[in-house]
XYZ file of C-alpha atoms in Angstrom:
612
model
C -12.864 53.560 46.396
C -12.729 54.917 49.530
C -12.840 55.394 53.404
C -15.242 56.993 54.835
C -16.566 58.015 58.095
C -19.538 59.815 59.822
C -19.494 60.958 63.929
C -23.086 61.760 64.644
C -23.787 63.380 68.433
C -27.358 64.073 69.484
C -25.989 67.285 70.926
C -24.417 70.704 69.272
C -21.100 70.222 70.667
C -18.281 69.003 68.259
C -17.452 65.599 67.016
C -14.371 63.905 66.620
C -12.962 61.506 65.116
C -10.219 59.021 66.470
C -6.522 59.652 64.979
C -6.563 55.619 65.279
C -9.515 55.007 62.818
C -8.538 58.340 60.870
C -4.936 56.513 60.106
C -6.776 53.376 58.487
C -9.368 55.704 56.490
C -5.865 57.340 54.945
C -5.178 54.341 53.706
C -8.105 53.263 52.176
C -7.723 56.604 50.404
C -4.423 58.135 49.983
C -5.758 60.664 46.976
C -7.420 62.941 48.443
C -8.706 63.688 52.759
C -11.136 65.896 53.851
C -13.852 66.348 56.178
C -16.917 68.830 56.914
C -19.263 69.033 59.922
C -22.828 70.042 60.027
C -23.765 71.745 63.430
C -27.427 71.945 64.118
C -28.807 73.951 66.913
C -32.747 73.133 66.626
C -33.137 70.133 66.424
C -29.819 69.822 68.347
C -27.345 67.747 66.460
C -23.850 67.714 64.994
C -22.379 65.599 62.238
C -18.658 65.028 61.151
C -18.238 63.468 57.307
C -15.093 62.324 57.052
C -14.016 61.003 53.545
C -10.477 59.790 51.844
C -10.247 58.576 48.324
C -8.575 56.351 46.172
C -8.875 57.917 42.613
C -9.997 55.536 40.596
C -12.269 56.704 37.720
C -12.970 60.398 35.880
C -11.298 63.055 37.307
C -10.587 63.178 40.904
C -13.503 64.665 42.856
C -13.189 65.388 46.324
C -15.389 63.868 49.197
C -17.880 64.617 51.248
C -19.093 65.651 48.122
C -21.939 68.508 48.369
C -24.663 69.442 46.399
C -25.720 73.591 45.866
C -28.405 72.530 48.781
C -26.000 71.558 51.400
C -27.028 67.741 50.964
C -23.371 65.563 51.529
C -22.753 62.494 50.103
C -19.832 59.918 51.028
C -19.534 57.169 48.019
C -17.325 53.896 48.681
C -18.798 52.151 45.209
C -17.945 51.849 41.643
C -21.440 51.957 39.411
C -20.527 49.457 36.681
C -24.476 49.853 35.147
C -27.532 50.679 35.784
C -26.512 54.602 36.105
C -24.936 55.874 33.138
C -21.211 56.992 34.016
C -19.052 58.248 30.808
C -15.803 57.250 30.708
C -14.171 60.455 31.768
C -16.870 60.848 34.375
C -16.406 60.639 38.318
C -19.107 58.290 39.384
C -19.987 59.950 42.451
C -20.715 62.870 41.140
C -22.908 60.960 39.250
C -24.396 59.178 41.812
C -25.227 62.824 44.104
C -26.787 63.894 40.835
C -29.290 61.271 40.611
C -29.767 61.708 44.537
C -30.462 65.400 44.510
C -33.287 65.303 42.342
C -35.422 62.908 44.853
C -37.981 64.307 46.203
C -39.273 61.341 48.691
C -37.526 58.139 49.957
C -39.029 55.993 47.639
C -37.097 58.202 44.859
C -33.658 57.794 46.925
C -34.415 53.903 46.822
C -35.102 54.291 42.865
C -31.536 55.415 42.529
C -29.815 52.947 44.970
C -31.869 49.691 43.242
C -30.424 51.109 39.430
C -26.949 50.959 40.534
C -24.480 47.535 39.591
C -21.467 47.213 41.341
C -20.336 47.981 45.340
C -20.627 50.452 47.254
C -21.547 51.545 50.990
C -22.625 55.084 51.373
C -23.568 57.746 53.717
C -26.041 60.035 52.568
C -27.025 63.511 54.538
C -30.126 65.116 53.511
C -29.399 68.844 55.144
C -33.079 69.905 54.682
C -34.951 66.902 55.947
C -32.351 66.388 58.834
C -32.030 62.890 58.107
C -28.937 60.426 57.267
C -29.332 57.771 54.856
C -26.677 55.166 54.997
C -26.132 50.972 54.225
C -24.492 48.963 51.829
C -24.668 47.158 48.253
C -27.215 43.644 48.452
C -23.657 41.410 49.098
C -22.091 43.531 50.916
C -18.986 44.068 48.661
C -17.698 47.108 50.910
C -17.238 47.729 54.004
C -19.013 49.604 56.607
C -19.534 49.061 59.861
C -21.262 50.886 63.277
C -21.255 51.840 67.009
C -22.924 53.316 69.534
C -21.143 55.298 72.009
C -21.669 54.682 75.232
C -23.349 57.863 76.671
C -25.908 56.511 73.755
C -26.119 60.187 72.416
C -23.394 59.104 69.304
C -23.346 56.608 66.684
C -20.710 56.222 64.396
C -20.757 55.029 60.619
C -17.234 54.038 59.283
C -15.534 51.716 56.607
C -12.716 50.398 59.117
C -11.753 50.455 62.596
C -9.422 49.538 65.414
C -9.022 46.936 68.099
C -8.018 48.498 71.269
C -6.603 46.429 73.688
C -7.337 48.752 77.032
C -11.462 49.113 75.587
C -14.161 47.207 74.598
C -13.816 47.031 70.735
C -16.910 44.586 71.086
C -19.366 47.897 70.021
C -18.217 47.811 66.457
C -20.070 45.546 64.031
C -20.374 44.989 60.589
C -23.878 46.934 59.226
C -26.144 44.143 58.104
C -26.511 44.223 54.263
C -30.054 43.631 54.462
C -31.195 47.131 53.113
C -30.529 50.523 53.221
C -31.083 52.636 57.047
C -32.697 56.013 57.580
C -31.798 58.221 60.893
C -34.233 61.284 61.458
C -32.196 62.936 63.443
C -34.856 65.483 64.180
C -36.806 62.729 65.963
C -33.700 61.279 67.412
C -32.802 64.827 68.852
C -36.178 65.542 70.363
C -36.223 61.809 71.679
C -32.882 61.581 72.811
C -32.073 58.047 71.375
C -31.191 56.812 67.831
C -34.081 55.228 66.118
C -33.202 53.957 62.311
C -35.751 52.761 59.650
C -35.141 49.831 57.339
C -35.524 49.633 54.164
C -35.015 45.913 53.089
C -34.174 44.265 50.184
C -36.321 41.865 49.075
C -36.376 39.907 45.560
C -39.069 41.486 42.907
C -42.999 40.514 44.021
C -41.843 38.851 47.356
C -42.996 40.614 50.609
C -40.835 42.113 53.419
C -39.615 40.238 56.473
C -42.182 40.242 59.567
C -39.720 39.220 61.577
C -36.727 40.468 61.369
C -34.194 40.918 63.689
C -30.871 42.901 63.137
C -28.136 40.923 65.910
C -25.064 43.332 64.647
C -27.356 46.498 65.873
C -25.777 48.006 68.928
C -28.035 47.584 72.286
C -28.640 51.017 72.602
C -30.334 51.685 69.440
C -33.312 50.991 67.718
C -34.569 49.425 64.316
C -37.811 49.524 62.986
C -39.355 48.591 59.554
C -39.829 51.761 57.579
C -43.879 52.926 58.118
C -44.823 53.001 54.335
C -43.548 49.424 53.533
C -41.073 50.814 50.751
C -38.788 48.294 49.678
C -35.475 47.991 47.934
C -35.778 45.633 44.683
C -33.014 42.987 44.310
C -31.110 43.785 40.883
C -30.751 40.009 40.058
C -33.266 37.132 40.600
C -34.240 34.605 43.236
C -31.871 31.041 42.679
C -33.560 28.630 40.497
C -34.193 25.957 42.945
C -36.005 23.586 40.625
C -35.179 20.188 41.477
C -35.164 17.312 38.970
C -33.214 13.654 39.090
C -30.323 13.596 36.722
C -28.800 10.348 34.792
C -25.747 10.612 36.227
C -22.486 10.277 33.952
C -21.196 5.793 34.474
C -18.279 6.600 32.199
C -16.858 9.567 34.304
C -18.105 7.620 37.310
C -16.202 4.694 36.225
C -13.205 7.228 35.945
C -9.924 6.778 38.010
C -8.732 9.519 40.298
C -6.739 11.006 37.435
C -8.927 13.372 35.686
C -8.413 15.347 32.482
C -9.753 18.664 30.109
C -10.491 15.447 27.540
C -13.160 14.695 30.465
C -15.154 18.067 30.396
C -14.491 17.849 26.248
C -16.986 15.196 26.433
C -19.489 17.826 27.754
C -19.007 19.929 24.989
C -20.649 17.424 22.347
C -23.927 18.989 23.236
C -24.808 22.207 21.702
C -27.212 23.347 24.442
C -24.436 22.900 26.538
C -22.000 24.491 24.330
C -24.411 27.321 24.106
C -24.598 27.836 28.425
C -20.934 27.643 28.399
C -20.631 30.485 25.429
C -23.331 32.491 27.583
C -21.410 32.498 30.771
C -18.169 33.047 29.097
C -19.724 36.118 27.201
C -21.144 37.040 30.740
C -17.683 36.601 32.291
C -15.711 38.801 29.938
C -18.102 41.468 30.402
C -17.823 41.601 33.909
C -14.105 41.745 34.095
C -13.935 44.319 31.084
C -15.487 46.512 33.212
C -13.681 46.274 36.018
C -10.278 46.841 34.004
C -11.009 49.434 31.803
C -10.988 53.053 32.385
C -8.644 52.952 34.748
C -6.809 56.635 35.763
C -3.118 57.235 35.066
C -0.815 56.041 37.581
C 0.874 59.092 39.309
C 4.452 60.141 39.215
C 4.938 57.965 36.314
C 7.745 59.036 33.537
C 6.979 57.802 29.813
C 9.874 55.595 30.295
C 8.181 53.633 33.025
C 4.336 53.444 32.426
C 3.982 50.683 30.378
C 6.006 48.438 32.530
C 3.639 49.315 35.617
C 0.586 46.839 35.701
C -2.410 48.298 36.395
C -4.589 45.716 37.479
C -3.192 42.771 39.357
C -5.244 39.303 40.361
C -5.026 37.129 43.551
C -3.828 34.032 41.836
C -3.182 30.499 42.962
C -3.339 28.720 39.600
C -6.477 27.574 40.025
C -9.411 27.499 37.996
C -11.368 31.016 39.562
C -7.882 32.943 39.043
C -7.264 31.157 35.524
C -10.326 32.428 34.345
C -10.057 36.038 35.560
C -6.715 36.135 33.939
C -7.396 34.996 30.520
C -10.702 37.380 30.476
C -8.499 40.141 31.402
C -5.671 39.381 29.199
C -8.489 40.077 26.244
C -9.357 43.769 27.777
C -6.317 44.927 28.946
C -3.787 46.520 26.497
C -1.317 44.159 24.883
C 1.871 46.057 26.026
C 0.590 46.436 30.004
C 1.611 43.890 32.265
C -0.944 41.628 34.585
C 0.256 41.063 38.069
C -0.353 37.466 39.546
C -0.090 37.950 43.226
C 1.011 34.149 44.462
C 1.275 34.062 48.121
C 3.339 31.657 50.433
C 4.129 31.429 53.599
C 7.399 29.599 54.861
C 7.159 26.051 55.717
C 9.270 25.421 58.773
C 12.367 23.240 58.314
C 11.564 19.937 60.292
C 7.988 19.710 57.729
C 10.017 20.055 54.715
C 12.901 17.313 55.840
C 9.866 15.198 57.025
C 8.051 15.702 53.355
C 11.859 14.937 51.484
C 12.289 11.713 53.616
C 8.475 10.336 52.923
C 9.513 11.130 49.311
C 12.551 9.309 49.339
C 11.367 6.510 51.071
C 8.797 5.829 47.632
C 11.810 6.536 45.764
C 15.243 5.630 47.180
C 17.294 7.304 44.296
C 16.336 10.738 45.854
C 18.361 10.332 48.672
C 21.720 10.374 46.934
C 23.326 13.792 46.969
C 25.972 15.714 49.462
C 24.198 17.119 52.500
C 25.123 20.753 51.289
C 23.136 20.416 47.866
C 20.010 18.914 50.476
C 20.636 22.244 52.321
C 20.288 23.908 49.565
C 17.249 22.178 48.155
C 15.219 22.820 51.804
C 16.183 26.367 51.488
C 14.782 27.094 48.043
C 11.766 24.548 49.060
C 11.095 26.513 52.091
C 8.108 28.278 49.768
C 6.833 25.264 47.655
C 3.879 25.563 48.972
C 0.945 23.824 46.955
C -0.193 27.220 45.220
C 3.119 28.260 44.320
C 3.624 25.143 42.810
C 0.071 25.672 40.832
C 0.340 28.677 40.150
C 3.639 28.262 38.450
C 1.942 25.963 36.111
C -0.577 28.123 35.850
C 1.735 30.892 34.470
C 2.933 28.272 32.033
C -0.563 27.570 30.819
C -1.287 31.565 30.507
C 1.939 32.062 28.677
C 1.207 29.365 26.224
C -1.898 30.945 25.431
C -0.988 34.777 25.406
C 2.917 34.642 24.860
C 3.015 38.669 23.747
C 1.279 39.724 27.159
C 4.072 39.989 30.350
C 2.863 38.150 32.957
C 4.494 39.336 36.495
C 4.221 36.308 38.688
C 5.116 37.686 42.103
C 6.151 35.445 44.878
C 5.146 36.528 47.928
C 6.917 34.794 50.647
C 6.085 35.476 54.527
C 8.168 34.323 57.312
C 6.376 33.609 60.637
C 8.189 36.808 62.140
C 6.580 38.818 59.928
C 3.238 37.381 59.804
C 3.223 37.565 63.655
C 4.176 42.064 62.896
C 1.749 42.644 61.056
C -0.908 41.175 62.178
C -0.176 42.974 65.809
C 0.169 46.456 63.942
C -2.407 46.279 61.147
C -4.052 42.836 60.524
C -6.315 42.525 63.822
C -7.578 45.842 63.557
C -8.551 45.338 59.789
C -10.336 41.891 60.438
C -12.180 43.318 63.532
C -15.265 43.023 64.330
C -14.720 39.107 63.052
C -12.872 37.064 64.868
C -12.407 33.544 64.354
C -9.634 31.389 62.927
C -10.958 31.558 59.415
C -10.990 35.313 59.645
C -7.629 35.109 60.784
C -6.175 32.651 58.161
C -8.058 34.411 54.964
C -7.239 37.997 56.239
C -3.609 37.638 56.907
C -2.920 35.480 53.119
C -5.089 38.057 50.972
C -3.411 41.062 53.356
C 0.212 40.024 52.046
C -1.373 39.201 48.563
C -2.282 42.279 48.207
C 0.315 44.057 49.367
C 1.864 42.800 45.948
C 5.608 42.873 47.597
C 7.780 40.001 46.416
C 9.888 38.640 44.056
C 9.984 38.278 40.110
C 11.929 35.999 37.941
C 12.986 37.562 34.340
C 14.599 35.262 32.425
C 17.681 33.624 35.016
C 17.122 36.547 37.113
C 14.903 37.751 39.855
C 14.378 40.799 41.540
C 12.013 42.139 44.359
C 9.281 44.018 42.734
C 6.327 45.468 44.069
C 2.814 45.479 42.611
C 1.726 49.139 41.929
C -1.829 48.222 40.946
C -4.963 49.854 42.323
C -7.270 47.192 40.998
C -7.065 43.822 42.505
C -9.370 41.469 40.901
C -10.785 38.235 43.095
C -12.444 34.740 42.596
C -14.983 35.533 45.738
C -17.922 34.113 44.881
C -17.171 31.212 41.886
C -17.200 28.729 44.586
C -20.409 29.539 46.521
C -22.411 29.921 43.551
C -21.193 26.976 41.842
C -20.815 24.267 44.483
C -16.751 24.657 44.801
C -16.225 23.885 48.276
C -16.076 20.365 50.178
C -19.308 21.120 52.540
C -21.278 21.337 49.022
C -19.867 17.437 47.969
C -21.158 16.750 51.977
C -24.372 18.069 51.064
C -25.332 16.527 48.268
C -24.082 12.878 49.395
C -26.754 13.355 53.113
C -29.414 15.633 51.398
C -29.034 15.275 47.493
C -29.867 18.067 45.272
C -32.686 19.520 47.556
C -30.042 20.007 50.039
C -27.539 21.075 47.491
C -29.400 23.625 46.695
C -30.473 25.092 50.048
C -26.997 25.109 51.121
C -26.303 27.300 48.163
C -28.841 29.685 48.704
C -27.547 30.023 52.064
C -23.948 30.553 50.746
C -25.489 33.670 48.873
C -27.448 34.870 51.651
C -24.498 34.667 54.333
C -21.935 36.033 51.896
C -21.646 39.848 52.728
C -21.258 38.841 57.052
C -18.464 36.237 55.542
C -16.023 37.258 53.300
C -16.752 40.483 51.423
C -16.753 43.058 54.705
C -13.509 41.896 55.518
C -12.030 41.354 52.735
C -12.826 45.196 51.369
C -11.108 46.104 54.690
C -8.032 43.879 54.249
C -7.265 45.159 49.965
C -8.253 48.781 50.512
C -5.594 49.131 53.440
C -2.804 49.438 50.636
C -4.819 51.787 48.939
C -6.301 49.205 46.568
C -9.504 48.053 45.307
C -10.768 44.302 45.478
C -13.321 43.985 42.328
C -15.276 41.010 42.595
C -16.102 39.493 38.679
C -18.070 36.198 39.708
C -20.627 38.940 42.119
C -21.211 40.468 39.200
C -25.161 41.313 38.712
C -25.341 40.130 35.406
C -23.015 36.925 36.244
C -24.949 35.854 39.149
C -28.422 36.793 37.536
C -27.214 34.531 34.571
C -26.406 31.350 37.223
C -29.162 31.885 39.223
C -31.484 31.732 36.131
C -30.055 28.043 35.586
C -30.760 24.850 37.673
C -28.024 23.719 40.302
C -27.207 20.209 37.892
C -26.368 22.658 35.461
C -23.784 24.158 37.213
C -22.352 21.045 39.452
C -22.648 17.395 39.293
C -21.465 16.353 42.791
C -21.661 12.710 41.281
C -18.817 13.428 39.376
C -15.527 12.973 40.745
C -13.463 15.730 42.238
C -11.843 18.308 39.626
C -15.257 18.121 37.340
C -18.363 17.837 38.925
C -17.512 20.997 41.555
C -17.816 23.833 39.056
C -18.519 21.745 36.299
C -19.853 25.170 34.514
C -17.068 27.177 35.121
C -14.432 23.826 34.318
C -16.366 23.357 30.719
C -15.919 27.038 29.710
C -11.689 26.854 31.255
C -11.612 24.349 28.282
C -13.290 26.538 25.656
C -11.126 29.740 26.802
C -8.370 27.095 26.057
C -7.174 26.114 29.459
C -5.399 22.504 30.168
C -5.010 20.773 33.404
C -5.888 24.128 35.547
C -9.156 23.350 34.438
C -9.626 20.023 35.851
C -7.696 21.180 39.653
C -9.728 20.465 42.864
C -10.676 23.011 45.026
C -7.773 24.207 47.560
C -8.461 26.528 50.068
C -6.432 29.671 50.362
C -5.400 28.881 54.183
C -4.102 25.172 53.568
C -3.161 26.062 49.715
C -0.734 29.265 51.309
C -0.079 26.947 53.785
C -0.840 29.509 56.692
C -2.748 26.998 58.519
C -0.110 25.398 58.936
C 2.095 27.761 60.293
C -0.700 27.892 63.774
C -1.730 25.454 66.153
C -3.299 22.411 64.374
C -6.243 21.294 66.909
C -7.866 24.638 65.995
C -11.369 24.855 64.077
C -12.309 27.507 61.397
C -14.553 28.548 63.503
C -12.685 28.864 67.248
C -12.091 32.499 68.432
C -8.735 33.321 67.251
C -6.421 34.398 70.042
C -3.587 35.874 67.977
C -6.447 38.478 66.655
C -6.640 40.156 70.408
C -3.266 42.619 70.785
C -1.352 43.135 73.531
């Protein structure tokens, strides 16, 4: 992974780059910095590549990265197919090798529509004075653009900053909609920046007539490439066939309290045994991938590398974090430890007396006990929060099933005074360009998450401990593809499965201007790498292949028919009642939300994002 940056000015004096977004580029990649500039008198132009990696794969290879004809390229990707990359191989080496030998732009697209796995990249091409630049189909890193305002420089970068005496309105998120072409020969003689798109569109469809680009800054202009070349999805269109399914009386007839004995009942068919085997197979695959061939922590003795994890997961004890952690327990070494980064933040006093008293009023035994032992139960129930509750059952469950493998469960607790520091030095900046409350929530849980700093309990004793892994694996995507979240069950009860299935397709679509942007921004600020499993091309190629009742049965009561898929093959990897948990968002689950004014909406603009 990395950051990387490019300072374009339609003139031949020198570019720079701001020590404010320079900082956050550091620490996407604290490996290796360096940058080049390309100074053009006719057509007039200059160009500053900035890049800083994260070494992650092969050996470490400086960026920009040129070829013997001056061409540059700046790689933010990992290609986990579709190119072949040996295992001691740097993959952007790789990927400039493939690149170099194009002769034409349908040649560079060629290369781009082989690769699997993320990546955003900028792309000079010294002879034909043009820049090629955009990101993966979802959108799985980062990159985003401005436009200065003398409209003579445009800027490419993977993060920015919010500056609170400017307009920090200029930077948006580049539209994952294809891959962009600046001639900056034309743009020079012109005087204005002019890109070409180069869409994606899904094999045999035809491009977009009408398409408008609403992140583009005003001052510059898009236009559909002139010789229609397009960029070829590497998975296929969502199976939206639509047919009426018996639905299930027993399991409708079902109390509240569901089981894994439910979902067994599934398993009695052996077509569905078969799907589940299939997606488990496809599963396992994906994570392998992202866990294996992993470099060498550095400055680590023999005494202490195998007791430093290198891959760690966002877990919450739910099903999407179950999974991901018994598929990696099967690739990664026996004797390396996983790290399950559990994140809480502190409940404030008055809402943890109020939740003791409602419990003691349904059970009046509770209430006996000297006020100093109730003191002392508040304090170490100041972090009960419901995923640290599930996902210490959830470490139970994985222990159970791999009892040789050491599981660090870190507890990551976060007072309000130190949610409201770093958010004002480093949170806002990484969120920007969103904005709302969601943004807000989701980037400040998964930026402590990450951050892996907590507390570990070995045996009687704990001890703070901090998560040294460079791979941080993440459920992003199970629930969108598979009908996890509440606004699905809506759906289907107002529009049925025709509506169902729209809204997924949608969920896809919308993904990459979401979640994945941001959340690139938010892991690879401590010099880590989010890797995304369930957006795997082969995973999502798989469920889009199969029919939405396949994959959900929204008649089904909560805790099966969400994710029934994904809940059926959690019982054949040998999960118990993880399997069968309802969905819990990561805001009200961390209990963040609550932490922040109540009467706001997901989607209000979030004050506490603007600093001081």
């Amino acid at each position: 992974m990395c950051g990387i940056c490019c300072v374009v000015s339609l003139t031949a004096s020198q570019c720079v780059l701001q020590n404010h977004v320079r900082e956050k580029l550091c620490n996407r990649g604290p490996d290796c910095s360096q940058d080049v500039t390309e100074t053009v008198s006719d057509p007039s132009y200059s160009c500053l590549f900035s890049a800083h990696v994260l070494h992650m794969r092969g050996v470490l290879t400086p960026q920009p990265l040129q070829d013997y004809d001056g061409n540059t390229l700046l790689w933010n990707g990992e290609v986990f197919g579709g190119l072949p990359v040996e295992a001691d191989e740097n993959d952007t080496s790789v990927v400039l090798r493939h690149l170099s030998m194009c002769r034409s732009p349908s040649d560079v697209l060629s290369v781009l529509s082989q690769v699997k796995g993320p990546w955003a990249f900028i792309y000079y091409r010294k002879a034909e004075h043009c820049i090629w630049f955009g990101r993966d189909f979802f959108g799985r890193r980062s990159l985003l653009w401005s436009c200065g305002p003398e409209e003579r420089a445009f800027t490419l970068t993977s993060v920015c900053s919010r500056l609170p005496d400017s307009d920090s309105s200029h930077w948006q998120e580049v539209p994952a909609v294809g891959v962009y072409r600046l001639d900056l020969k034309k743009c020079s003689y012109k005087g204005s920046l002019n890109l070409e798109l180069y869409p994606w569109v899904y094999l045999g469809d035809e491009p977009p007539n009408d398409f408008t680009c609403e992140g583009l800054p005003g001052s510059v202009s898009l236009v559909m490439n002139d010789s229609g070349l397009l960029l070829t999805f590497p998975i296929p269109a969502m199976n939206t066939s639509i047919t009426p399914v018996a639905p299930n009386d027993e399991l409708l007839q079902s109390s509240s309290q569901t089981s894994p004995d439910d979902l067994k009942e599934f398993m009695k068919s052996a077509e569905k045994r078969k799907m589940v085997s299939n997606l488990i197979d496809m599963l396992s695959e994906a994570v392998r991938r992202r866990v294996q061939c992993l470099p060498c922590q550095p400055n680590v003795t023999e005494e202490t590398k195998d007791d430093d994890a290198q891959v760690a997961i966002l877990f919450s004890g739910g099903i999407d974090s179950m999974i991901l952690a018994v598929l990696a327990d099967r690739h990664i070494p026996a004797d390396r430890p996983i790290d399950l980064l559990n994140v809480a933040f502190k409940l404030q006093e008055s809402k943890i007396n109020h939740g003791s008293r409602k419990k003691g009023q349904n059970n009046k035994k509770e209430l006996a006990g000297a006020d100093g032992a109730q003191s002392d139960q508040a304090k170490s129930n100041c972090f009960d929060v419901p995923d640290r509750i599930t996902g210490r059952a959830g470490l139970r469950e994985l222990a159970n099933l791999s009892p040789a493998r050491k599981w660090n469960f870190v507890e990551v607790n976060v007072t309000q005074e130190e949610l409201k520091e770093m958010r004002e030095k480093r949170i806002c900046h990484l969120v920007h360009p969103l904005d709302t409350v969601l943004d807000d929530s989701i980037g400040c849980a998964v930026w402590f998450a990450a951050r892996g700093t907590g507390i570990i309990s070995e045996g009687t004793e704990q001890r703070r401990y901090t998560s040294t892994s460079k791979v941080v694996l993440t459920g992003i995507g199970a629930d969108e593809q598979l009908a996890g979240y509440s606004r699905h069950r809506v759906r289907f009860k107002t529009s049925g499965l025709e509506g169902l299935v729209k809204e997924l397709a949608m969920e896809l679509g919308r993904i990459s201007s979401r979640n994945l942007g941001r959340d690139d921004r938010i892991i690879g600020d401590h010099g880590k790498e989010a890797r995304f499993p369930y957006l795997d091309e082969d995973v999502v190629s798989f469920l889009n292949s199969l029919p939405v009742w396949e994959k959900a049965d929204l008649s089904l009561p909560r805790g099966i028919g969400e994710k029934l898929l994904l809940r059926l093959a959690a019982v054949e990897l040998g999960l118990g009642p993880s399997a069968v948990l309802p969905k819990r968002a990561m805001q009200f689950g961390s209990r963040i939300a609550k932490m922040e004014n109540n009467h706001e909406k997901a989607s209000d603009k979030c004050k506490r994002l603007v600093t001081s």
